Amino acid sequence: MLEKVTAFNSRLCHLILWLSAAGLVAMTFIIGWQVFARYVLNDSPSWSEQASLILMIWYAVIAAAAGFHEGFHIRILAVQTSVSEPVARAMRLLAEAVVIICGVMMLIWGIELTGIISSHVIPSLGISRSWAYLPLPISGALIILFAGTRFAGEIIRPGWTAEKPVESQMNQAGTN
């Protein structure tokens, strides 16, 4: 079961990264159009700045959840690698629990914020301001899923989330 959830998480993470990259490309085109329209056509579109900001919020916040799954986040392992395995395991479990709690807060407060701001409209786009805050609860749910899987994996198989030595990661990358 753990392998199926992990495989699902990996596919979901891959999709999220592709969507985030598409958002970055779309934002680049919008900004390019804005610059061209402003300096060449002398007619800057009113919607481009707000559309770019919303796209940036979406791809950055959602990609942050994927970054957690992929291990792109900053972490310090010096203490964890210098203690005994039972203590290191407790540290991994505590770290995953803290991340899950942060994901729960993002989910709950993001839903609340999205609801509070839903009646406000972005004038240049004509859409609810809640679209700018919707990535918070979505990212929170993804973080809960990814960290929850890692937490469960560490409970079921001690050492499952332990850092592998750099040499073994390089060897694994070479065989893929």
mmCIF file of C-alpha atoms in Angstrom:
data_model
loop_
_atom_site.group_PDB
_atom_site.id
_atom_site.type_symbol
_atom_site.label_atom_id
_atom_site.label_comp_id
_atom_site.label_asym_id
_atom_site.label_seq_id
_atom_site.Cartn_x
_atom_site.Cartn_y
_atom_site.Cartn_z
ATOM 1 C CA MET A 1 0.000 0.000 0.000
ATOM 2 C CA LEU A 2 2.824 2.399 0.871
ATOM 3 C CA GLU A 3 4.380 1.846 -2.561
ATOM 4 C CA LYS A 4 1.076 2.645 -4.299
ATOM 5 C CA VAL A 5 0.616 5.877 -2.360
ATOM 6 C CA THR A 6 4.243 6.822 -2.981
ATOM 7 C CA ALA A 7 3.857 6.132 -6.704
ATOM 8 C CA PHE A 8 0.665 8.214 -6.761
ATOM 9 C CA ASN A 9 2.446 11.037 -4.920
ATOM 10 C CA SER A 10 5.310 10.939 -7.421
ATOM 11 C CA ARG A 11 2.939 11.132 -10.401
ATOM 12 C CA LEU A 12 0.983 13.940 -8.725
ATOM 13 C CA CYS A 13 4.198 15.806 -7.963
ATOM 14 C CA HIS A 14 5.327 15.414 -11.576
ATOM 15 C CA LEU A 15 1.985 16.834 -12.780
ATOM 16 C CA ILE A 16 2.226 19.740 -10.330
ATOM 17 C CA LEU A 17 5.723 20.613 -11.536
ATOM 18 C CA TRP A 18 4.565 20.540 -15.175
ATOM 19 C CA LEU A 19 1.577 22.766 -14.372
ATOM 20 C CA SER A 20 3.818 25.135 -12.438
ATOM 21 C CA ALA A 21 6.235 25.306 -15.355
ATOM 22 C CA ALA A 22 3.307 26.030 -17.687
ATOM 23 C CA GLY A 23 2.232 28.826 -15.341
ATOM 24 C CA LEU A 24 5.731 30.299 -15.445
ATOM 25 C CA VAL A 25 5.755 30.170 -19.252
ATOM 26 C CA ALA A 26 2.279 31.747 -19.420
ATOM 27 C CA MET A 27 3.355 34.502 -17.034
ATOM 28 C CA THR A 28 6.447 35.144 -19.157
ATOM 29 C CA PHE A 29 4.309 35.509 -22.283
ATOM 30 C CA ILE A 30 1.877 37.838 -20.503
ATOM 31 C CA ILE A 31 4.693 40.073 -19.265
ATOM 32 C CA GLY A 32 6.305 39.977 -22.714
ATOM 33 C CA TRP A 33 3.005 41.038 -24.255
ATOM 34 C CA GLN A 34 2.637 43.824 -21.697
ATOM 35 C CA VAL A 35 6.099 45.195 -22.478
ATOM 36 C CA PHE A 36 5.498 44.968 -26.242
ATOM 37 C CA ALA A 37 2.062 46.576 -25.954
ATOM 38 C CA ARG A 38 3.330 49.364 -23.712
ATOM 39 C CA TYR A 39 6.471 50.354 -25.612
ATOM 40 C CA VAL A 40 5.623 49.399 -29.195
ATOM 41 C CA LEU A 41 1.839 49.750 -29.437
ATOM 42 C CA ASN A 42 1.533 52.465 -26.762
ATOM 43 C CA ASP A 43 -1.467 50.569 -25.372
ATOM 44 C CA SER A 44 -0.671 48.557 -22.246
ATOM 45 C CA PRO A 45 -3.313 45.957 -21.330
ATOM 46 C CA SER A 46 -4.933 46.606 -17.950
ATOM 47 C CA TRP A 47 -5.285 42.924 -17.083
ATOM 48 C CA SER A 48 -1.690 41.755 -17.571
ATOM 49 C CA GLU A 49 -0.206 42.717 -14.199
ATOM 50 C CA GLN A 50 -2.951 41.105 -12.105
ATOM 51 C CA ALA A 51 -3.059 38.004 -14.309
ATOM 52 C CA SER A 52 0.713 37.598 -13.937
ATOM 53 C CA LEU A 53 0.527 38.007 -10.175
ATOM 54 C CA ILE A 54 -2.191 35.367 -9.844
ATOM 55 C CA LEU A 55 -0.262 32.956 -12.059
ATOM 56 C CA MET A 56 2.888 33.550 -10.010
ATOM 57 C CA ILE A 57 1.050 32.885 -6.742
ATOM 58 C CA TRP A 58 -0.436 29.688 -8.155
ATOM 59 C CA TYR A 59 2.742 28.195 -9.564
ATOM 60 C CA ALA A 60 4.947 29.251 -6.651
ATOM 61 C CA VAL A 61 2.696 28.028 -3.838
ATOM 62 C CA ILE A 62 1.682 24.777 -5.530
ATOM 63 C CA ALA A 63 5.274 24.076 -6.604
ATOM 64 C CA ALA A 64 6.348 24.599 -2.977
ATOM 65 C CA ALA A 65 4.278 21.550 -2.008
ATOM 66 C CA ALA A 66 5.877 19.567 -4.819
ATOM 67 C CA GLY A 67 9.255 20.840 -3.665
ATOM 68 C CA PHE A 68 8.606 19.353 -0.264
ATOM 69 C CA HIS A 69 7.841 15.991 -1.872
ATOM 70 C CA GLU A 70 10.997 16.156 -3.962
ATOM 71 C CA GLY A 71 13.164 17.265 -1.042
ATOM 72 C CA PHE A 72 14.008 20.701 -2.485
ATOM 73 C CA HIS A 73 13.332 22.392 0.842
ATOM 74 C CA ILE A 74 16.115 23.559 3.122
ATOM 75 C CA ARG A 75 16.972 21.170 5.926
ATOM 76 C CA ILE A 76 19.933 20.729 8.191
ATOM 77 C CA LEU A 77 21.063 17.161 8.701
ATOM 78 C CA ALA A 78 24.239 17.702 10.703
ATOM 79 C CA VAL A 79 22.601 16.919 14.052
ATOM 80 C CA GLN A 80 20.463 14.107 12.669
ATOM 81 C CA THR A 81 23.446 12.299 11.149
ATOM 82 C CA SER A 82 25.500 12.618 14.337
ATOM 83 C CA VAL A 83 23.024 10.946 16.704
ATOM 84 C CA SER A 84 21.961 7.333 17.134
ATOM 85 C CA GLU A 85 19.349 5.898 14.763
ATOM 86 C CA PRO A 86 16.512 5.857 17.337
ATOM 87 C CA VAL A 87 17.088 9.539 18.086
ATOM 88 C CA ALA A 88 17.415 10.341 14.369
ATOM 89 C CA ARG A 89 14.150 8.500 13.703
ATOM 90 C CA ALA A 90 12.415 10.501 16.429
ATOM 91 C CA MET A 91 13.752 13.678 14.833
ATOM 92 C CA ARG A 92 12.441 12.612 11.398
ATOM 93 C CA LEU A 93 9.019 11.818 12.850
ATOM 94 C CA LEU A 94 8.919 15.136 14.701
ATOM 95 C CA ALA A 95 9.923 17.031 11.555
ATOM 96 C CA GLU A 96 7.215 15.308 9.501
ATOM 97 C CA ALA A 97 4.636 15.988 12.238
ATOM 98 C CA VAL A 98 5.530 19.694 12.247
ATOM 99 C CA VAL A 99 5.188 19.822 8.461
ATOM 100 C CA ILE A 100 1.802 18.078 8.661
ATOM 101 C CA ILE A 101 0.649 20.632 11.262
ATOM 102 C CA CYS A 102 1.779 23.470 8.981
ATOM 103 C CA GLY A 103 -0.112 21.861 6.096
ATOM 104 C CA VAL A 104 -3.248 21.596 8.248
ATOM 105 C CA MET A 105 -2.958 25.282 9.175
ATOM 106 C CA MET A 106 -2.530 26.228 5.514
ATOM 107 C CA LEU A 107 -5.569 24.152 4.606
ATOM 108 C CA ILE A 108 -7.881 25.441 7.342
ATOM 109 C CA TRP A 109 -6.823 29.090 7.344
ATOM 110 C CA GLY A 110 -6.501 29.120 3.556
ATOM 111 C CA ILE A 111 -10.113 27.967 3.217
ATOM 112 C CA GLU A 112 -11.152 30.597 5.755
ATOM 113 C CA LEU A 113 -9.218 33.358 3.981
ATOM 114 C CA THR A 114 -10.583 32.311 0.602
ATOM 115 C CA GLY A 115 -14.111 32.475 1.978
ATOM 116 C CA ILE A 116 -13.606 35.866 3.629
ATOM 117 C CA ILE A 117 -12.207 37.462 0.490
ATOM 118 C CA SER A 118 -14.565 35.774 -2.010
ATOM 119 C CA SER A 119 -16.839 38.813 -2.385
ATOM 120 C CA HIS A 120 -13.940 41.069 -3.426
ATOM 121 C CA VAL A 121 -13.364 41.382 -7.141
ATOM 122 C CA ILE A 122 -10.137 42.045 -9.026
ATOM 123 C CA PRO A 123 -11.327 44.943 -11.199
ATOM 124 C CA SER A 124 -8.983 44.411 -14.134
ATOM 125 C CA LEU A 125 -9.888 40.709 -14.395
ATOM 126 C CA GLY A 126 -13.484 40.676 -13.173
ATOM 127 C CA ILE A 127 -12.882 37.590 -11.009
ATOM 128 C CA SER A 128 -13.032 37.024 -7.279
ATOM 129 C CA ARG A 129 -9.918 37.871 -5.267
ATOM 130 C CA SER A 130 -10.285 34.391 -3.715
ATOM 131 C CA TRP A 131 -8.609 32.964 -6.840
ATOM 132 C CA ALA A 132 -5.381 34.525 -5.584
ATOM 133 C CA TYR A 133 -5.687 32.742 -2.218
ATOM 134 C CA LEU A 134 -7.042 29.377 -3.369
ATOM 135 C CA PRO A 135 -3.533 27.908 -3.816
ATOM 136 C CA LEU A 136 -2.984 28.095 -0.017
ATOM 137 C CA PRO A 137 -5.504 25.404 0.970
ATOM 138 C CA ILE A 138 -4.647 23.329 -2.102
ATOM 139 C CA SER A 139 -0.962 23.434 -1.215
ATOM 140 C CA GLY A 140 -1.823 22.669 2.418
ATOM 141 C CA ALA A 141 -3.726 19.558 1.350
ATOM 142 C CA LEU A 142 -0.831 18.453 -0.857
ATOM 143 C CA ILE A 143 1.664 19.009 1.956
ATOM 144 C CA ILE A 144 -0.528 16.943 4.296
ATOM 145 C CA LEU A 145 -0.622 14.158 1.699
ATOM 146 C CA PHE A 146 3.128 14.203 1.030
ATOM 147 C CA ALA A 147 4.232 14.601 4.659
ATOM 148 C CA GLY A 148 1.582 12.160 5.863
ATOM 149 C CA THR A 149 2.942 9.555 3.470
ATOM 150 C CA ARG A 150 6.476 10.147 4.705
ATOM 151 C CA PHE A 151 5.295 10.012 8.328
ATOM 152 C CA ALA A 152 3.409 6.751 7.739
ATOM 153 C CA GLY A 153 6.378 5.333 5.848
ATOM 154 C CA GLU A 154 8.682 6.109 8.752
ATOM 155 C CA ILE A 155 6.247 4.475 11.195
ATOM 156 C CA ILE A 156 5.774 1.353 9.047
ATOM 157 C CA ARG A 157 9.398 1.030 7.927
ATOM 158 C CA PRO A 158 11.873 2.734 10.253
ATOM 159 C CA GLY A 159 14.552 4.492 8.224
ATOM 160 C CA TRP A 160 12.298 4.868 5.179
ATOM 161 C CA THR A 161 12.693 8.654 5.138
ATOM 162 C CA ALA A 162 16.333 8.676 6.265
ATOM 163 C CA GLU A 163 18.740 10.546 4.049
ATOM 164 C CA LYS A 164 20.775 8.303 1.789
ATOM 165 C CA PRO A 165 24.466 9.038 1.363
ATOM 166 C CA VAL A 166 25.214 11.239 -1.645
ATOM 167 C CA GLU A 167 27.147 8.394 -3.318
ATOM 168 C CA SER A 168 24.125 6.078 -3.319
ATOM 169 C CA GLN A 169 21.905 8.862 -4.700
ATOM 170 C CA MET A 170 24.386 9.440 -7.522
ATOM 171 C CA ASN A 171 24.555 5.713 -8.285
ATOM 172 C CA GLN A 172 20.757 5.489 -8.302
ATOM 173 C CA ALA A 173 20.519 8.492 -10.626
ATOM 174 C CA GLY A 174 23.001 6.858 -12.976
ATOM 175 C CA THR A 175 20.941 3.672 -13.245
ATOM 176 C CA ASN A 176 17.671 5.468 -14.048
#
